[in-house]
Amino acid sequence: MHPQSAPDRRDTVMTYRQMLEKVRYEGAYPTRERAEEAVQAVLAALGRQLTGDERVELAARLPLEAAMTFTAQIPQFEPLTGWGFVKDLAARTGGSPATCRWDTGAVLTTVAALAGRDLLDRILAHLPSGYAPLFGRPEIPRPVERAERPAADTRTAVPQAA
């Protein structure tokens, strides 16, 4: 097993302070401290959902302080839907689902800008449905894989009424 190296920070285009100010603006928060609370909670929640290369690449694009919060979480075995994500965040923070949805949108639209279109497309492809609106994108229905239906057995006898 090879030791995992630290993410390459060259892709980061925003400082943590700039990120907080952007989230503060997006969420219309009265203070930077309130914006930071939202950033910490939402990134920790996202860290429990995202795995693989997308997790590593996103961490490399986040400011260091944000990346540390994000990567400190162990991904859950069963990822949550977008609405499940918001409800779980509300349960963990003691906030209402409406407030947590607001916080999530303010933080994840900022994360989307840092991630860039290609990485965000890959992130959304790996997460269950319902995350696109949280990142400020429209939800585009995914193609449903149809299971092969067994052909109807025409030999089955139908009971006759007596």
PDB file of C-alpha atoms in Angstrom:
ATOM      1  CA  MET A   1       0.000   0.000   0.000  1.00  0.00           C
ATOM      2  CA  HIS A   2       1.385   3.378  -0.982  1.00  0.00           C
ATOM      3  CA  PRO A   3       1.138   6.338   1.374  1.00  0.00           C
ATOM      4  CA  GLN A   4      -1.332   8.900   0.103  1.00  0.00           C
ATOM      5  CA  SER A   5       0.350  12.163  -0.704  1.00  0.00           C
ATOM      6  CA  ALA A   6      -1.154  15.517   0.160  1.00  0.00           C
ATOM      7  CA  PRO A   7      -3.374  17.006  -2.535  1.00  0.00           C
ATOM      8  CA  ASP A   8      -1.691  19.393  -4.920  1.00  0.00           C
ATOM      9  CA  ARG A   9      -2.846  22.855  -3.836  1.00  0.00           C
ATOM     10  CA  ARG A  10      -2.026  24.553  -7.156  1.00  0.00           C
ATOM     11  CA  ASP A  11      -5.644  24.252  -8.295  1.00  0.00           C
ATOM     12  CA  THR A  12      -6.950  26.338  -5.380  1.00  0.00           C
ATOM     13  CA  VAL A  13      -8.091  29.690  -6.723  1.00  0.00           C
ATOM     14  CA  MET A  14      -9.651  31.070  -3.542  1.00  0.00           C
ATOM     15  CA  THR A  15      -8.374  31.583  -0.014  1.00  0.00           C
ATOM     16  CA  TYR A  16     -10.421  30.361   2.926  1.00  0.00           C
ATOM     17  CA  ARG A  17     -11.228  33.949   3.860  1.00  0.00           C
ATOM     18  CA  GLN A  18     -12.440  34.629   0.307  1.00  0.00           C
ATOM     19  CA  MET A  19     -14.519  31.464   0.429  1.00  0.00           C
ATOM     20  CA  LEU A  20     -16.158  32.591   3.667  1.00  0.00           C
ATOM     21  CA  GLU A  21     -16.927  35.995   2.167  1.00  0.00           C
ATOM     22  CA  LYS A  22     -18.462  34.403  -0.933  1.00  0.00           C
ATOM     23  CA  VAL A  23     -20.599  32.083   1.214  1.00  0.00           C
ATOM     24  CA  ARG A  24     -21.533  35.017   3.428  1.00  0.00           C
ATOM     25  CA  TYR A  25     -22.715  36.915   0.360  1.00  0.00           C
ATOM     26  CA  GLU A  26     -24.511  33.913  -1.219  1.00  0.00           C
ATOM     27  CA  GLY A  27     -26.259  33.046   2.036  1.00  0.00           C
ATOM     28  CA  ALA A  28     -26.882  36.644   3.131  1.00  0.00           C
ATOM     29  CA  TYR A  29     -25.351  35.811   6.513  1.00  0.00           C
ATOM     30  CA  PRO A  30     -24.901  38.716   8.941  1.00  0.00           C
ATOM     31  CA  THR A  31     -21.357  37.731   9.979  1.00  0.00           C
ATOM     32  CA  ARG A  32     -18.358  35.815   8.672  1.00  0.00           C
ATOM     33  CA  GLU A  33     -18.655  33.569  11.737  1.00  0.00           C
ATOM     34  CA  ARG A  34     -22.157  32.470  10.691  1.00  0.00           C
ATOM     35  CA  ALA A  35     -20.874  31.776   7.176  1.00  0.00           C
ATOM     36  CA  GLU A  36     -18.033  29.716   8.646  1.00  0.00           C
ATOM     37  CA  GLU A  37     -20.494  27.648  10.700  1.00  0.00           C
ATOM     38  CA  ALA A  38     -22.361  26.829   7.493  1.00  0.00           C
ATOM     39  CA  VAL A  39     -19.124  26.010   5.608  1.00  0.00           C
ATOM     40  CA  GLN A  40     -17.877  23.694   8.344  1.00  0.00           C
ATOM     41  CA  ALA A  41     -21.189  21.831   8.721  1.00  0.00           C
ATOM     42  CA  VAL A  42     -21.908  21.428   5.002  1.00  0.00           C
ATOM     43  CA  LEU A  43     -18.362  20.401   4.040  1.00  0.00           C
ATOM     44  CA  ALA A  44     -18.282  17.842   6.857  1.00  0.00           C
ATOM     45  CA  ALA A  45     -21.598  16.452   5.599  1.00  0.00           C
ATOM     46  CA  LEU A  46     -20.319  16.342   2.009  1.00  0.00           C
ATOM     47  CA  GLY A  47     -17.187  14.590   3.231  1.00  0.00           C
ATOM     48  CA  ARG A  48     -19.414  11.804   4.559  1.00  0.00           C
ATOM     49  CA  GLN A  49     -20.923  11.333   1.073  1.00  0.00           C
ATOM     50  CA  LEU A  50     -18.189  11.647  -1.534  1.00  0.00           C
ATOM     51  CA  THR A  51     -15.585   8.973  -2.271  1.00  0.00           C
ATOM     52  CA  GLY A  52     -12.914   8.100  -4.806  1.00  0.00           C
ATOM     53  CA  ASP A  53     -10.993  10.314  -7.177  1.00  0.00           C
ATOM     54  CA  GLU A  54     -13.661  13.001  -7.051  1.00  0.00           C
ATOM     55  CA  ARG A  55     -13.118  13.352  -3.297  1.00  0.00           C
ATOM     56  CA  VAL A  56      -9.361  13.749  -3.763  1.00  0.00           C
ATOM     57  CA  GLU A  57      -9.714  16.210  -6.655  1.00  0.00           C
ATOM     58  CA  LEU A  58     -12.289  18.327  -4.848  1.00  0.00           C
ATOM     59  CA  ALA A  59     -10.114  18.477  -1.735  1.00  0.00           C
ATOM     60  CA  ALA A  60      -7.249  19.738  -3.909  1.00  0.00           C
ATOM     61  CA  ARG A  61      -9.405  22.592  -5.204  1.00  0.00           C
ATOM     62  CA  LEU A  62     -10.700  23.729  -1.827  1.00  0.00           C
ATOM     63  CA  PRO A  63      -8.799  26.159   0.387  1.00  0.00           C
ATOM     64  CA  LEU A  64      -6.686  24.214   2.908  1.00  0.00           C
ATOM     65  CA  GLU A  65      -8.945  24.857   5.925  1.00  0.00           C
ATOM     66  CA  ALA A  66     -12.020  23.772   3.971  1.00  0.00           C
ATOM     67  CA  ALA A  67     -10.230  20.711   2.579  1.00  0.00           C
ATOM     68  CA  MET A  68      -9.255  19.640   6.093  1.00  0.00           C
ATOM     69  CA  THR A  69     -12.880  19.765   7.255  1.00  0.00           C
ATOM     70  CA  PHE A  70     -14.046  17.916   4.145  1.00  0.00           C
ATOM     71  CA  THR A  71     -11.434  15.128   4.283  1.00  0.00           C
ATOM     72  CA  ALA A  72     -11.634  14.617   8.053  1.00  0.00           C
ATOM     73  CA  GLN A  73     -14.920  12.771   7.547  1.00  0.00           C
ATOM     74  CA  ILE A  74     -15.201   9.069   6.832  1.00  0.00           C
ATOM     75  CA  PRO A  75     -17.580   8.419   3.938  1.00  0.00           C
ATOM     76  CA  GLN A  76     -20.767   6.565   4.829  1.00  0.00           C
ATOM     77  CA  PHE A  77     -21.342   3.117   3.415  1.00  0.00           C
ATOM     78  CA  GLU A  78     -24.722   4.072   1.962  1.00  0.00           C
ATOM     79  CA  PRO A  79     -24.841   7.590   0.461  1.00  0.00           C
ATOM     80  CA  LEU A  80     -27.884   9.775   1.114  1.00  0.00           C
ATOM     81  CA  THR A  81     -30.134  11.358  -1.499  1.00  0.00           C
ATOM     82  CA  GLY A  82     -30.020  15.143  -1.775  1.00  0.00           C
ATOM     83  CA  TRP A  83     -33.036  15.530   0.530  1.00  0.00           C
ATOM     84  CA  GLY A  84     -31.584  12.909   2.893  1.00  0.00           C
ATOM     85  CA  PHE A  85     -28.378  14.971   2.968  1.00  0.00           C
ATOM     86  CA  VAL A  86     -30.307  18.075   4.084  1.00  0.00           C
ATOM     87  CA  LYS A  87     -32.321  16.147   6.689  1.00  0.00           C
ATOM     88  CA  ASP A  88     -29.157  14.514   8.074  1.00  0.00           C
ATOM     89  CA  LEU A  89     -27.483  17.926   8.284  1.00  0.00           C
ATOM     90  CA  ALA A  90     -30.505  19.295  10.165  1.00  0.00           C
ATOM     91  CA  ALA A  91     -30.411  16.389  12.622  1.00  0.00           C
ATOM     92  CA  ARG A  92     -26.675  16.808  13.249  1.00  0.00           C
ATOM     93  CA  THR A  93     -26.756  20.601  13.644  1.00  0.00           C
ATOM     94  CA  GLY A  94     -30.114  20.989  15.358  1.00  0.00           C
ATOM     95  CA  GLY A  95     -31.283  23.318  12.601  1.00  0.00           C
ATOM     96  CA  SER A  96     -34.490  23.184  10.616  1.00  0.00           C
ATOM     97  CA  PRO A  97     -34.500  21.471   7.214  1.00  0.00           C
ATOM     98  CA  ALA A  98     -35.290  24.841   5.598  1.00  0.00           C
ATOM     99  CA  THR A  99     -32.299  26.556   7.228  1.00  0.00           C
ATOM    100  CA  CYS A 100     -30.019  23.649   6.404  1.00  0.00           C
ATOM    101  CA  ARG A 101     -31.202  23.674   2.782  1.00  0.00           C
ATOM    102  CA  TRP A 102     -30.320  27.379   2.649  1.00  0.00           C
ATOM    103  CA  ASP A 103     -26.901  26.751   4.196  1.00  0.00           C
ATOM    104  CA  THR A 104     -26.262  23.866   1.830  1.00  0.00           C
ATOM    105  CA  GLY A 105     -27.067  25.952  -1.231  1.00  0.00           C
ATOM    106  CA  ALA A 106     -24.880  28.844  -0.109  1.00  0.00           C
ATOM    107  CA  VAL A 107     -21.889  26.572   0.520  1.00  0.00           C
ATOM    108  CA  LEU A 108     -22.244  24.120  -2.357  1.00  0.00           C
ATOM    109  CA  THR A 109     -22.702  26.791  -5.038  1.00  0.00           C
ATOM    110  CA  THR A 110     -19.351  28.149  -3.883  1.00  0.00           C
ATOM    111  CA  VAL A 111     -17.873  24.634  -3.929  1.00  0.00           C
ATOM    112  CA  ALA A 112     -19.260  24.171  -7.456  1.00  0.00           C
ATOM    113  CA  ALA A 113     -17.394  27.269  -8.619  1.00  0.00           C
ATOM    114  CA  LEU A 114     -14.167  25.936  -7.117  1.00  0.00           C
ATOM    115  CA  ALA A 115     -14.679  22.452  -8.548  1.00  0.00           C
ATOM    116  CA  GLY A 116     -15.321  23.553 -12.110  1.00  0.00           C
ATOM    117  CA  ARG A 117     -17.779  22.068 -14.557  1.00  0.00           C
ATOM    118  CA  ASP A 118     -16.014  18.787 -15.408  1.00  0.00           C
ATOM    119  CA  LEU A 119     -15.313  17.771 -11.820  1.00  0.00           C
ATOM    120  CA  LEU A 120     -18.799  18.815 -10.707  1.00  0.00           C
ATOM    121  CA  ASP A 121     -20.314  16.680 -13.485  1.00  0.00           C
ATOM    122  CA  ARG A 122     -18.345  13.678 -12.196  1.00  0.00           C
ATOM    123  CA  ILE A 123     -19.280  14.413  -8.572  1.00  0.00           C
ATOM    124  CA  LEU A 124     -22.975  14.581  -9.462  1.00  0.00           C
ATOM    125  CA  ALA A 125     -22.708  11.354 -11.461  1.00  0.00           C
ATOM    126  CA  HIS A 126     -21.422   9.547  -8.362  1.00  0.00           C
ATOM    127  CA  LEU A 127     -23.939  10.941  -5.895  1.00  0.00           C
ATOM    128  CA  PRO A 128     -27.575   9.797  -5.661  1.00  0.00           C
ATOM    129  CA  SER A 129     -30.328  11.958  -7.121  1.00  0.00           C
ATOM    130  CA  GLY A 130     -31.200  15.300  -5.617  1.00  0.00           C
ATOM    131  CA  TYR A 131     -27.748  16.875  -5.299  1.00  0.00           C
ATOM    132  CA  ALA A 132     -27.737  18.996  -8.470  1.00  0.00           C
ATOM    133  CA  PRO A 133     -30.051  21.702  -7.036  1.00  0.00           C
ATOM    134  CA  LEU A 134     -27.909  21.828  -3.901  1.00  0.00           C
ATOM    135  CA  PHE A 135     -24.950  22.764  -6.134  1.00  0.00           C
ATOM    136  CA  GLY A 136     -27.043  25.357  -7.982  1.00  0.00           C
ATOM    137  CA  ARG A 137     -27.728  23.173 -11.018  1.00  0.00           C
ATOM    138  CA  PRO A 138     -31.005  21.926 -12.452  1.00  0.00           C
ATOM    139  CA  GLU A 139     -31.773  18.280 -11.754  1.00  0.00           C
ATOM    140  CA  ILE A 140     -31.542  16.387 -15.013  1.00  0.00           C
ATOM    141  CA  PRO A 141     -33.220  12.994 -14.789  1.00  0.00           C
ATOM    142  CA  ARG A 142     -30.789  10.164 -15.170  1.00  0.00           C
ATOM    143  CA  PRO A 143     -31.601   7.411 -17.626  1.00  0.00           C
ATOM    144  CA  VAL A 144     -33.281   4.539 -15.851  1.00  0.00           C
ATOM    145  CA  GLU A 145     -31.838   1.152 -16.575  1.00  0.00           C
ATOM    146  CA  ARG A 146     -34.742  -1.116 -17.329  1.00  0.00           C
ATOM    147  CA  ALA A 147     -34.543  -4.604 -16.005  1.00  0.00           C
ATOM    148  CA  GLU A 148     -35.506  -7.300 -18.420  1.00  0.00           C
ATOM    149  CA  ARG A 149     -39.048  -8.335 -17.637  1.00  0.00           C
ATOM    150  CA  PRO A 150     -39.735 -12.024 -17.907  1.00  0.00           C
ATOM    151  CA  ALA A 151     -42.165 -12.820 -20.648  1.00  0.00           C
ATOM    152  CA  ALA A 152     -45.662 -13.552 -19.441  1.00  0.00           C
ATOM    153  CA  ASP A 153     -46.290 -17.234 -19.121  1.00  0.00           C
ATOM    154  CA  THR A 154     -49.328 -17.928 -21.247  1.00  0.00           C
ATOM    155  CA  ARG A 155     -49.447 -21.549 -20.119  1.00  0.00           C
ATOM    156  CA  THR A 156     -50.558 -20.671 -16.602  1.00  0.00           C
ATOM    157  CA  ALA A 157     -54.033 -22.019 -15.999  1.00  0.00           C
ATOM    158  CA  VAL A 158     -56.593 -19.491 -14.892  1.00  0.00           C
ATOM    159  CA  PRO A 159     -58.953 -20.903 -12.268  1.00  0.00           C
ATOM    160  CA  GLN A 160     -62.453 -21.238 -13.630  1.00  0.00           C
ATOM    161  CA  ALA A 161     -65.431 -20.077 -11.650  1.00  0.00           C
ATOM    162  CA  ALA A 162     -67.598 -22.973 -10.627  1.00  0.00           C
TER     163      ALA A 162
END
